PDB file of C-alpha atoms in Angstrom:
ATOM      1  CA  MET A 417     -10.064 113.472  25.026  1.00 70.00           C
ATOM      2  CA  ASN A 418      -7.744 111.496  22.930  1.00 84.00           C
ATOM      3  CA  LEU A 419      -7.913 107.716  22.316  1.00 89.00           C
ATOM      4  CA  GLU A 420      -5.205 105.869  24.219  1.00 91.00           C
ATOM      5  CA  PHE A 421      -4.195 102.351  23.099  1.00 92.00           C
ATOM      6  CA  ASN A 422      -4.015  99.587  25.731  1.00 94.00           C
ATOM      7  CA  HIS A 423      -6.188 101.743  28.030  1.00 93.00           C
ATOM      8  CA  PRO A 424      -9.341 100.175  29.600  1.00 93.00           C
ATOM      9  CA  TYR A 425     -12.532 102.164  28.768  1.00 93.00           C
ATOM     10  CA  LYS A 426     -16.080 101.717  30.072  1.00 93.00           C
ATOM     11  CA  TYR A 427     -18.569 101.741  27.269  1.00 93.00           C
ATOM     12  CA  LYS A 428     -19.661 105.318  27.849  1.00 93.00           C
ATOM     13  CA  ASP A 429     -16.095 106.543  27.893  1.00 93.00           C
ATOM     14  CA  LEU A 430     -15.228 104.532  24.767  1.00 93.00           C
ATOM     15  CA  CYS A 431     -18.014 106.282  23.005  1.00 93.00           C
ATOM     16  CA  GLU A 432     -17.005 109.719  24.254  1.00 92.00           C
ATOM     17  CA  VAL A 433     -13.343 109.259  23.143  1.00 92.00           C
ATOM     18  CA  LEU A 434     -14.371 108.039  19.688  1.00 92.00           C
ATOM     19  CA  GLY A 435     -17.151 110.489  19.330  1.00 92.00           C
ATOM     20  CA  LEU A 436     -19.917 107.920  19.038  1.00 92.00           C
ATOM     21  CA  GLU A 437     -23.521 107.993  20.168  1.00 94.00           C
ATOM     22  CA  ARG A 438     -24.253 105.598  23.029  1.00 93.00           C
ATOM     23  CA  LYS A 439     -26.525 102.750  22.183  1.00 93.00           C
ATOM     24  CA  SER A 440     -28.135  99.802  23.852  1.00 92.00           C
ATOM     25  CA  GLY A 441     -29.253  96.209  23.074  1.00 91.00           C
ATOM     26  CA  SER A 442     -28.854  95.072  19.520  1.00 92.00           C
ATOM     27  CA  ALA A 443     -27.827  98.410  18.241  1.00 91.00           C
ATOM     28  CA  GLN A 444     -24.919  98.477  20.693  1.00 92.00           C
ATOM     29  CA  ARG A 445     -23.818  95.042  19.555  1.00 90.00           C
ATOM     30  CA  THR A 446     -23.851  96.188  15.945  1.00 88.00           C
ATOM     31  CA  GLN A 447     -21.938  99.281  16.878  1.00 91.00           C
ATOM     32  CA  LEU A 448     -19.270  97.210  18.635  1.00 91.00           C
ATOM     33  CA  SER A 449     -19.124  94.773  15.766  1.00 86.00           C
ATOM     34  CA  HIS A 450     -18.325  97.721  13.365  1.00 83.00           C
ATOM     35  CA  LEU A 451     -15.690  98.927  15.719  1.00 90.00           C
ATOM     36  CA  LYS A 452     -13.974  95.540  15.624  1.00 87.00           C
ATOM     37  CA  GLN A 453     -13.560  95.980  11.906  1.00 81.00           C
ATOM     38  CA  GLU A 454     -11.677  99.229  12.569  1.00 84.00           C
ATOM     39  CA  TYR A 455      -9.718  98.456  15.674  1.00 89.00           C
ATOM     40  CA  LYS A 456      -8.187  95.476  17.441  1.00 89.00           C
ATOM     41  CA  ILE A 457     -10.427  95.567  20.496  1.00 91.00           C
ATOM     42  CA  GLU A 458     -10.956  93.180  23.424  1.00 92.00           C
ATOM     43  CA  LYS A 459     -13.606  93.254  26.283  1.00 92.00           C
ATOM     44  CA  ILE A 460     -12.413  92.356  29.669  1.00 93.00           C
ATOM     45  CA  ASN A 461     -15.146  92.328  32.182  1.00 91.00           C
ATOM     46  CA  LYS A 462     -16.977  95.660  31.754  1.00 90.00           C
ATOM     47  CA  HIS A 463     -14.100  97.493  30.004  1.00 93.00           C
ATOM     48  CA  TYR A 464     -12.910  97.669  26.442  1.00 93.00           C
ATOM     49  CA  ILE A 465      -9.225  97.784  25.486  1.00 94.00           C
ATOM     50  CA  ILE A 466      -8.154  99.039  22.002  1.00 93.00           C
ATOM     51  CA  TYR A 467      -4.739  97.661  21.036  1.00 91.00           C
ATOM     52  CA  GLU A 468      -4.324  99.188  17.592  1.00 88.00           C
ATOM     53  CA  LYS A 469      -6.178 100.665  14.690  1.00 87.00           C
ATOM     54  CA  TYR A 470      -6.217  98.490  11.516  1.00 82.00           C
ATOM     55  CA  ASP A 471      -4.827  99.706   8.207  1.00 75.00           C
ATOM     56  CA  ASN A 472      -6.895  99.201   5.005  1.00 73.00           C
ATOM     57  CA  LEU A 473      -5.811  95.615   4.334  1.00 70.00           C
ATOM     58  CA  GLU A 474      -6.169  94.592   7.920  1.00 72.00           C
ATOM     59  CA  LYS A 475      -9.718  95.982   7.946  1.00 74.00           C
ATOM     60  CA  ILE A 476     -10.516  93.751   4.905  1.00 73.00           C
ATOM     61  CA  GLU A 477      -9.261  90.669   6.846  1.00 74.00           C
ATOM     62  CA  GLN A 478     -11.736  91.388   9.663  1.00 71.00           C
ATOM     63  CA  MET A 479     -14.717  91.422   7.139  1.00 67.00           C
ATOM     64  CA  THR A 480     -17.039  88.500   6.909  1.00 62.00           C
ATOM     65  CA  TYR A 481     -18.960  89.485   3.738  1.00 60.00           C
ATOM     66  CA  HIS A 482     -17.984  91.314   0.538  1.00 67.00           C
ATOM     67  CA  LYS A 483     -14.245  90.735   1.120  1.00 76.00           C
ATOM     68  CA  HIS A 484     -13.396  90.275  -2.516  1.00 76.00           C
ATOM     69  CA  LYS A 485     -15.060  93.561  -3.328  1.00 78.00           C
ATOM     70  CA  ALA A 486     -12.998  95.382  -0.717  1.00 80.00           C
ATOM     71  CA  TYR A 487      -9.844  93.930  -2.194  1.00 82.00           C
ATOM     72  CA  ILE A 488     -10.530  94.334  -5.811  1.00 82.00           C
ATOM     73  CA  GLU A 489     -12.268  97.746  -6.028  1.00 80.00           C
ATOM     74  CA  PRO A 490      -9.176  99.819  -4.770  1.00 81.00           C
ATOM     75  CA  MET A 491      -6.901  98.047  -7.228  1.00 83.00           C
ATOM     76  CA  LEU A 492      -9.336  98.598 -10.093  1.00 81.00           C
ATOM     77  CA  TYR A 493      -9.454 102.326  -9.150  1.00 78.00           C
ATOM     78  CA  MET A 494      -5.737 102.498  -9.216  1.00 79.00           C
ATOM     79  CA  MET A 495      -5.482 100.721 -12.543  1.00 78.00           C
ATOM     80  CA  LEU A 496      -8.155 102.905 -14.217  1.00 75.00           C
ATOM     81  CA  ALA A 497      -6.940 106.218 -12.739  1.00 73.00           C
ATOM     82  CA  SER A 498      -3.540 105.551 -14.213  1.00 74.00           C
ATOM     83  CA  SER A 499      -4.999 105.878 -17.733  1.00 76.00           C
ATOM     84  CA  PRO A 500      -3.839 108.918 -19.600  1.00 77.00           C
ATOM     85  CA  ASN A 501      -7.325 109.621 -20.870  1.00 79.00           C
ATOM     86  CA  ASN A 502     -10.855 108.860 -19.840  1.00 77.00           C
ATOM     87  CA  VAL A 503     -11.261 105.577 -21.669  1.00 83.00           C
ATOM     88  CA  ILE A 504      -9.395 102.194 -21.361  1.00 83.00           C
ATOM     89  CA  LYS A 505      -9.789  98.975 -23.148  1.00 87.00           C
ATOM     90  CA  VAL A 506      -8.931  95.631 -21.514  1.00 90.00           C
ATOM     91  CA  ASP A 507     -10.001  92.049 -21.926  1.00 92.00           C
ATOM     92  CA  MET A 508     -10.917  89.546 -19.126  1.00 93.00           C
ATOM     93  CA  LYS A 509      -7.467  87.869 -19.309  1.00 93.00           C
ATOM     94  CA  GLN A 510      -5.700  91.101 -18.657  1.00 93.00           C
ATOM     95  CA  LEU A 511      -8.003  91.948 -15.772  1.00 92.00           C
ATOM     96  CA  MET A 512      -7.617  88.496 -14.124  1.00 94.00           C
ATOM     97  CA  THR A 513      -3.813  88.604 -14.310  1.00 94.00           C
ATOM     98  CA  SER A 514      -3.301  92.270 -13.449  1.00 91.00           C
ATOM     99  CA  LEU A 515      -5.541  91.968 -10.363  1.00 92.00           C
ATOM    100  CA  ALA A 516      -3.818  88.745  -9.290  1.00 93.00           C
ATOM    101  CA  VAL A 517      -6.903  86.604  -9.642  1.00 95.00           C
ATOM    102  CA  VAL A 518      -4.712  84.008 -11.541  1.00 96.00           C
ATOM    103  CA  ASN A 519      -1.318  83.812 -13.085  1.00 96.00           C
ATOM    104  CA  GLU A 520      -0.416  83.356 -16.755  1.00 94.00           C
ATOM    105  CA  ASN A 521      -0.349  79.640 -16.432  1.00 96.00           C
ATOM    106  CA  PHE A 522      -4.038  79.548 -15.738  1.00 97.00           C
ATOM    107  CA  PHE A 523      -4.856  80.426 -19.442  1.00 94.00           C
ATOM    108  CA  TYR A 524      -2.304  78.099 -21.022  1.00 94.00           C
ATOM    109  CA  ALA A 525      -3.683  75.256 -18.892  1.00 94.00           C
ATOM    110  CA  LYS A 526      -7.297  76.031 -19.879  1.00 91.00           C
ATOM    111  CA  TRP A 527      -6.446  75.301 -23.511  1.00 88.00           C
ATOM    112  CA  ASN A 528      -3.962  72.528 -22.868  1.00 92.00           C
ATOM    113  CA  LEU A 529      -5.656  70.455 -20.121  1.00 93.00           C
ATOM    114  CA  GLU A 530      -4.224  67.040 -20.608  1.00 93.00           C
ATOM    115  CA  LYS A 531      -0.602  68.255 -21.238  1.00 93.00           C
ATOM    116  CA  THR A 532      -0.688  70.496 -18.217  1.00 95.00           C
ATOM    117  CA  ASP A 533      -2.346  67.941 -15.892  1.00 95.00           C
ATOM    118  CA  MET A 534       0.368  65.440 -16.873  1.00 94.00           C
ATOM    119  CA  LEU A 535       3.060  68.062 -16.020  1.00 94.00           C
ATOM    120  CA  LEU A 536       1.505  68.996 -12.668  1.00 95.00           C
ATOM    121  CA  THR A 537       0.221  65.713 -11.379  1.00 94.00           C
ATOM    122  CA  GLY A 538       1.649  62.938 -13.500  1.00 93.00           C
ATOM    123  CA  LYS A 539      -1.815  61.896 -14.628  1.00 91.00           C
ATOM    124  CA  SER A 540      -4.575  63.047 -17.057  1.00 85.00           C
ATOM    125  CA  ASP A 541      -7.683  61.740 -15.507  1.00 87.00           C
ATOM    126  CA  GLY A 542      -9.697  64.867 -16.016  1.00 90.00           C
ATOM    127  CA  GLY A 543      -8.846  66.466 -12.582  1.00 94.00           C
ATOM    128  CA  LEU A 544      -7.628  69.749 -14.132  1.00 95.00           C
ATOM    129  CA  ASN A 545     -10.720  69.870 -16.344  1.00 93.00           C
ATOM    130  CA  LEU A 546     -12.850  69.786 -13.208  1.00 93.00           C
ATOM    131  CA  PHE A 547     -10.719  72.320 -11.453  1.00 95.00           C
ATOM    132  CA  ILE A 548     -10.950  74.804 -14.479  1.00 94.00           C
ATOM    133  CA  GLN A 549     -14.649  74.014 -14.967  1.00 90.00           C
ATOM    134  CA  ASP A 550     -15.480  75.424 -11.553  1.00 91.00           C
ATOM    135  CA  SER A 551     -12.763  77.944 -10.906  1.00 94.00           C
ATOM    136  CA  ASP A 552     -12.798  79.841 -14.232  1.00 92.00           C
ATOM    137  CA  PRO A 553     -16.491  81.053 -14.090  1.00 89.00           C
ATOM    138  CA  MET A 554     -16.379  81.662 -10.317  1.00 90.00           C
ATOM    139  CA  LEU A 555     -13.292  83.931 -10.643  1.00 93.00           C
ATOM    140  CA  ARG A 556     -14.622  85.770 -13.647  1.00 92.00           C
ATOM    141  CA  ARG A 557     -17.868  86.500 -11.777  1.00 89.00           C
ATOM    142  CA  ILE A 558     -15.863  88.104  -9.030  1.00 89.00           C
ATOM    143  CA  ILE A 559     -14.459  90.726 -11.419  1.00 90.00           C
ATOM    144  CA  LYS A 560     -17.626  91.266 -13.265  1.00 90.00           C
ATOM    145  CA  SER A 561     -19.721  91.784 -10.072  1.00 88.00           C
ATOM    146  CA  VAL A 562     -17.242  94.480  -8.915  1.00 87.00           C
ATOM    147  CA  LEU A 563     -17.251  96.218 -12.371  1.00 89.00           C
ATOM    148  CA  LYS A 564     -21.057  96.326 -12.179  1.00 90.00           C
ATOM    149  CA  GLU A 565     -21.005  97.661  -8.647  1.00 87.00           C
ATOM    150  CA  MET A 566     -18.543 100.354  -9.756  1.00 85.00           C
ATOM    151  CA  GLU A 567     -20.800 101.162 -12.547  1.00 90.00           C
ATOM    152  CA  SER A 568     -23.840 101.432 -10.411  1.00 91.00           C
ATOM    153  CA  GLU A 569     -21.876 103.891  -8.226  1.00 86.00           C
ATOM    154  CA  CYS A 570     -21.279 106.142 -11.353  1.00 88.00           C
ATOM    155  CA  LEU A 571     -17.565 105.600 -11.104  1.00 82.00           C
ATOM    156  CA  ILE A 572     -17.244 103.860 -14.552  1.00 87.00           C
ATOM    157  CA  HIS A 573     -19.386 103.117 -17.561  1.00 92.00           C
ATOM    158  CA  ILE A 574     -18.723  99.781 -19.338  1.00 93.00           C
ATOM    159  CA  ASN A 575     -19.149  98.791 -22.923  1.00 93.00           C
ATOM    160  CA  GLU A 576     -18.743  95.094 -23.857  1.00 92.00           C
ATOM    161  CA  ILE A 577     -17.131  94.900 -27.324  1.00 93.00           C
ATOM    162  CA  PRO A 578     -17.004  91.683 -29.394  1.00 95.00           C
ATOM    163  CA  MET A 579     -13.390  91.205 -30.857  1.00 96.00           C
ATOM    164  CA  PHE A 580     -12.769  88.923 -33.967  1.00 96.00           C
ATOM    165  CA  ALA A 581      -9.539  87.126 -34.801  1.00 96.00           C
ATOM    166  CA  LYS A 582      -8.388  86.174 -38.238  1.00 95.00           C
ATOM    167  CA  LYS A 583      -5.425  84.307 -39.603  1.00 93.00           C
ATOM    168  CA  TYR A 584      -3.299  85.495 -42.561  1.00 90.00           C
ATOM    169  CA  LYS A 585      -0.107  84.334 -44.186  1.00 89.00           C
ATOM    170  CA  GLY A 586       2.705  86.907 -44.117  1.00 89.00           C
ATOM    171  CA  GLN A 587       5.366  87.485 -46.788  1.00 90.00           C
ATOM    172  CA  ASP A 588       7.632  84.967 -44.876  1.00 91.00           C
ATOM    173  CA  ASN A 589       4.932  82.304 -45.450  1.00 90.00           C
ATOM    174  CA  LYS A 590       4.298  82.107 -41.683  1.00 91.00           C
ATOM    175  CA  TRP A 591       0.786  82.374 -40.251  1.00 91.00           C
ATOM    176  CA  TYR A 592      -0.187  85.282 -38.077  1.00 92.00           C
ATOM    177  CA  THR A 593      -3.321  86.220 -36.127  1.00 93.00           C
ATOM    178  CA  VAL A 594      -4.764  89.675 -36.168  1.00 95.00           C
ATOM    179  CA  THR A 595      -7.543  90.800 -33.724  1.00 94.00           C
ATOM    180  CA  TYR A 596      -9.927  93.697 -34.323  1.00 95.00           C
ATOM    181  CA  GLU A 597     -13.114  95.225 -33.088  1.00 94.00           C
ATOM    182  CA  ILE A 598     -16.239  93.885 -34.877  1.00 95.00           C
ATOM    183  CA  ASN A 599     -17.514  95.854 -37.720  1.00 94.00           C
ATOM    184  CA  LYS A 600     -21.002  97.077 -36.649  1.00 92.00           C
ATOM    185  CA  GLU A 601     -22.686  97.353 -39.999  1.00 94.00           C
ATOM    186  CA  GLU A 602     -21.399  94.157 -41.782  1.00 94.00           C
ATOM    187  CA  GLU A 603     -20.252  91.639 -39.146  1.00 96.00           C
ATOM    188  CA  TYR A 604     -22.442  92.350 -36.117  1.00 96.00           C
ATOM    189  CA  PRO A 605     -25.689  91.072 -37.727  1.00 97.00           C
ATOM    190  CA  VAL A 606     -23.932  87.878 -38.636  1.00 97.00           C
ATOM    191  CA  PHE A 607     -22.576  87.670 -35.144  1.00 97.00           C
ATOM    192  CA  LEU A 608     -25.995  88.135 -33.689  1.00 96.00           C
ATOM    193  CA  GLU A 609     -27.605  85.510 -36.000  1.00 97.00           C
ATOM    194  CA  ALA A 610     -24.911  83.008 -35.093  1.00 97.00           C
ATOM    195  CA  LYS A 611     -25.673  83.543 -31.406  1.00 96.00           C
ATOM    196  CA  ARG A 612     -29.322  83.252 -32.120  1.00 96.00           C
ATOM    197  CA  GLN A 613     -28.695  79.880 -33.866  1.00 96.00           C
ATOM    198  CA  MET A 614     -26.776  78.678 -30.899  1.00 96.00           C
ATOM    199  CA  LEU A 615     -29.572  79.510 -28.492  1.00 96.00           C
ATOM    200  CA  LYS A 616     -31.986  77.683 -30.661  1.00 96.00           C
ATOM    201  CA  LYS A 617     -29.601  74.670 -30.840  1.00 95.00           C
ATOM    202  CA  TYR A 618     -29.437  74.429 -27.111  1.00 95.00           C
ATOM    203  CA  ASN A 619     -33.107  75.399 -26.477  1.00 95.00           C
ATOM    204  CA  VAL A 620     -32.250  78.275 -24.146  1.00 93.00           C
ATOM    205  CA  LYS A 621     -33.116  81.996 -23.947  1.00 92.00           C
ATOM    206  CA  LYS A 622     -29.559  83.076 -22.820  1.00 88.00           C
ATOM    207  CA  ILE A 623     -26.124  81.525 -22.793  1.00 85.00           C
ATOM    208  CA  THR A 624     -25.753  81.809 -18.975  1.00 82.00           C
ATOM    209  CA  GLU A 625     -28.418  78.988 -18.704  1.00 89.00           C
ATOM    210  CA  LEU A 626     -25.711  76.600 -20.038  1.00 87.00           C
ATOM    211  CA  ASP A 627     -23.115  74.901 -17.813  1.00 81.00           C
ATOM    212  CA  PHE A 628     -19.361  75.349 -18.330  1.00 75.00           C
ATOM    213  CA  PHE A 629     -19.040  72.609 -20.852  1.00 77.00           C
ATOM    214  CA  GLN A 630     -22.099  73.641 -22.864  1.00 88.00           C
ATOM    215  CA  GLN A 631     -20.789  77.187 -22.875  1.00 86.00           C
ATOM    216  CA  SER A 632     -17.479  76.168 -24.248  1.00 84.00           C
ATOM    217  CA  GLU A 633     -19.259  74.059 -26.941  1.00 91.00           C
ATOM    218  CA  ALA A 634     -21.676  76.917 -27.748  1.00 94.00           C
ATOM    219  CA  LYS A 635     -18.768  79.274 -28.291  1.00 93.00           C
ATOM    220  CA  HIS A 636     -17.235  76.767 -30.708  1.00 94.00           C
ATOM    221  CA  TYR A 637     -20.548  76.456 -32.507  1.00 96.00           C
ATOM    222  CA  ILE A 638     -20.783  80.190 -33.017  1.00 96.00           C
ATOM    223  CA  GLU A 639     -17.161  80.318 -34.170  1.00 96.00           C
ATOM    224  CA  ASP A 640     -17.850  77.464 -36.778  1.00 97.00           C
ATOM    225  CA  ILE A 641     -20.569  79.766 -38.203  1.00 97.00           C
ATOM    226  CA  LEU A 642     -18.373  82.799 -38.155  1.00 97.00           C
ATOM    227  CA  LYS A 643     -15.546  80.966 -39.861  1.00 96.00           C
ATOM    228  CA  GLU A 644     -17.831  79.868 -42.605  1.00 96.00           C
ATOM    229  CA  LYS A 645     -19.523  83.286 -43.167  1.00 96.00           C
ATOM    230  CA  LEU A 646     -16.718  85.687 -42.268  1.00 96.00           C
ATOM    231  CA  GLY A 647     -13.515  83.657 -42.193  1.00 96.00           C
ATOM    232  CA  VAL A 648     -13.190  84.374 -38.377  1.00 96.00           C
ATOM    233  CA  GLU A 649     -11.064  81.959 -36.280  1.00 95.00           C
ATOM    234  CA  TYR A 650     -12.457  82.970 -32.897  1.00 95.00           C
ATOM    235  CA  PHE A 651     -14.020  85.794 -30.954  1.00 96.00           C
ATOM    236  CA  TYR A 652     -13.698  87.238 -27.394  1.00 93.00           C
ATOM    237  CA  TYR A 653     -14.973  90.236 -25.487  1.00 93.00           C
ATOM    238  CA  SER A 654     -12.940  93.325 -24.659  1.00 94.00           C
ATOM    239  CA  TYR A 655     -14.210  95.959 -22.095  1.00 92.00           C
ATOM    240  CA  GLU A 656     -14.311  99.596 -22.938  1.00 91.00           C
ATOM    241  CA  ILE A 657     -14.291 101.322 -19.547  1.00 89.00           C
ATOM    242  CA  ILE A 658     -15.041 105.000 -19.417  1.00 87.00           C
ATOM    243  CA  LEU A 659     -13.820 106.565 -16.167  1.00 81.00           C
ATOM    244  CA  ASN A 660     -15.110 109.233 -13.811  1.00 81.00           C
ATOM    245  CA  LYS A 661     -11.699 110.304 -12.695  1.00 72.00           C
ATOM    246  CA  VAL A 662     -13.112 112.931 -10.249  1.00 72.00           C
ATOM    247  CA  GLY A 663     -15.042 110.252  -8.382  1.00 63.00           C
ATOM    248  CA  ILE A 664     -12.239 107.828  -8.491  1.00 63.00           C
ATOM    249  CA  GLN A 665      -9.843 110.174  -6.802  1.00 62.00           C
ATOM    250  CA  ASP A 666     -11.817 109.848  -3.676  1.00 59.00           C
ATOM    251  CA  VAL A 667     -11.300 106.145  -3.243  1.00 57.00           C
ATOM    252  CA  ILE A 668      -7.649 105.566  -4.446  1.00 57.00           C
ATOM    253  CA  VAL A 669      -5.258 103.935  -2.029  1.00 59.00           C
ATOM    254  CA  SER A 670      -1.390 103.690  -2.577  1.00 63.00           C
ATOM    255  CA  GLN A 671      -0.818 100.073  -1.682  1.00 75.00           C
ATOM    256  CA  PHE A 672      -1.381  98.443  -4.966  1.00 81.00           C
ATOM    257  CA  ASP A 673       1.305  95.641  -4.617  1.00 84.00           C
ATOM    258  CA  GLU A 674       0.247  94.880  -1.073  1.00 86.00           C
ATOM    259  CA  TYR A 675      -3.449  94.616  -2.154  1.00 86.00           C
ATOM    260  CA  ARG A 676      -2.453  92.416  -5.081  1.00 89.00           C
ATOM    261  CA  THR A 677      -0.521  90.000  -2.851  1.00 90.00           C
ATOM    262  CA  ALA A 678      -3.197  89.893  -0.172  1.00 89.00           C
ATOM    263  CA  PHE A 679      -5.989  89.403  -2.738  1.00 91.00           C
ATOM    264  CA  ASN A 680      -4.169  86.596  -4.483  1.00 94.00           C
ATOM    265  CA  LYS A 681      -3.763  84.748  -1.028  1.00 93.00           C
ATOM    266  CA  TYR A 682      -7.473  85.263  -0.458  1.00 91.00           C
ATOM    267  CA  ILE A 683      -8.296  83.857  -3.929  1.00 94.00           C
ATOM    268  CA  GLN A 684      -6.077  80.866  -3.292  1.00 95.00           C
ATOM    269  CA  ASN A 685      -7.910  79.976  -0.055  1.00 92.00           C
ATOM    270  CA  LYS A 686     -11.388  80.679  -1.672  1.00 91.00           C
ATOM    271  CA  VAL A 687     -10.567  78.151  -4.356  1.00 95.00           C
ATOM    272  CA  LEU A 688      -9.003  75.606  -2.012  1.00 95.00           C
ATOM    273  CA  THR A 689     -12.037  75.717   0.329  1.00 93.00           C
ATOM    274  CA  SER A 690     -14.636  76.055  -2.486  1.00 92.00           C
ATOM    275  CA  GLU A 691     -17.787  73.905  -2.018  1.00 89.00           C
ATOM    276  CA  ARG A 692     -18.506  73.793  -5.838  1.00 89.00           C
ATOM    277  CA  LYS A 693     -19.289  70.201  -6.783  1.00 87.00           C
ATOM    278  CA  HIS A 694     -16.383  69.669  -9.122  1.00 89.00           C
ATOM    279  CA  ILE A 695     -13.625  71.115  -7.171  1.00 93.00           C
ATOM    280  CA  LYS A 696     -14.932  69.099  -4.119  1.00 92.00           C
ATOM    281  CA  MET A 697     -14.327  66.001  -6.113  1.00 93.00           C
ATOM    282  CA  LEU A 698     -10.617  66.639  -6.249  1.00 94.00           C
ATOM    283  CA  SER A 699      -8.173  65.481  -3.628  1.00 94.00           C
ATOM    284  CA  ASP A 700      -6.598  68.023  -1.389  1.00 94.00           C
ATOM    285  CA  SER A 701      -3.140  67.492  -2.847  1.00 95.00           C
ATOM    286  CA  ASP A 702      -4.420  67.973  -6.441  1.00 95.00           C
ATOM    287  CA  LYS A 703      -6.297  71.150  -5.508  1.00 95.00           C
ATOM    288  CA  LYS A 704      -3.159  72.540  -3.795  1.00 96.00           C
ATOM    289  CA  THR A 705      -1.107  71.576  -6.854  1.00 96.00           C
ATOM    290  CA  TYR A 706      -3.441  73.366  -9.243  1.00 97.00           C
ATOM    291  CA  VAL A 707      -3.693  76.456  -7.029  1.00 97.00           C
ATOM    292  CA  ASP A 708       0.089  76.646  -6.533  1.00 96.00           C
ATOM    293  CA  ALA A 709       0.742  76.322 -10.363  1.00 96.00           C
ATOM    294  CA  LEU A 710      -2.122  78.279 -11.799  1.00 97.00           C
ATOM    295  CA  ILE A 711      -3.340  80.879  -9.324  1.00 97.00           C
ATOM    296  CA  ASP A 712      -0.491  81.795  -7.035  1.00 97.00           C
ATOM    297  CA  VAL A 713       1.190  84.862  -8.657  1.00 95.00           C
ATOM    298  CA  ASN A 714       4.557  83.937  -6.925  1.00 94.00           C
ATOM    299  CA  THR A 715       4.575  80.466  -8.544  1.00 94.00           C
ATOM    300  CA  LYS A 716       7.886  79.169  -9.835  1.00 92.00           C
ATOM    301  CA  VAL A 717       6.142  76.734 -12.226  1.00 92.00           C
ATOM    302  CA  ASN A 718       6.073  77.678 -15.888  1.00 92.00           C
ATOM    303  CA  VAL A 719       3.621  75.151 -17.559  1.00 91.00           C
ATOM    304  CA  LYS A 720       4.097  76.633 -21.067  1.00 85.00           C
ATOM    305  CA  ASN A 721       7.813  75.875 -21.067  1.00 80.00           C
ATOM    306  CA  GLU A 722       7.216  72.633 -19.120  1.00 67.00           C
ATOM    307  CA  GLU A 723       9.768  73.599 -16.486  1.00 51.00           C
ATOM    308  CA  SER A 724      10.216  75.249 -13.165  1.00 47.00           C
ATOM    309  CA  VAL A 725      11.992  78.586 -13.146  1.00 43.00           C
TER     310      VAL A 725
END
């Protein structure tokens, strides 16, 4: 017996055609709820009519929980599986832009708040600062949570690697910046001590106990120590991801661009409707302006060049 779309089925017949065990009570309601994530289905009187089967992206749209994980996991799998070997190195900025969590404007705006706010809204009253303060950690956590989930499923293993940046003057008398992986024997102990002094200064046991502003200040505090001790301008973290390509092959999908577009729209809506206290303080028009310019991957705004393209 084959499933026919637009055909009315009684519950027992629906179970038969889909190869499902008949259930009752709450178990039946749960079963039907799961079916609604797979099919566009309607109940009319005592009959069920299935109109179509959802594709992968349509299934995600029907989900109530874990939607960001359903979007981002397949894209990560596709990115990782394209690596020519079993190890890739990537930083959070690369992950956030590649996965369409934000666009390139976001990172420029983060370090040029007043200038960008004036360009986007014509004012510099701290609105963009509030927007970044809430959206940046929220969006980073989305990616980190999915990476941890993938690691728990033995699809990847993650090493977090501190990276240092130093400036040097070239033969043309111009200043350049070089970044490199921290030296474990000589530099790592200094880095650890700088972080320990930071924790002591703020009287906390771990940096996640600090709010956004404090974390930013704490990072600068560490960098001041590193500059004095090692001549380091700043540091950041890179992620070394070791792949289980055999396991990943089981979950790859082919719609990378479609996933990327759909996920970005989801992120835009998530930020616009966020209940986080600082974003809630912003007007709807300012939120929309920030999202359109800094998160929408199809934006025509180029804040770095101060013009629309």
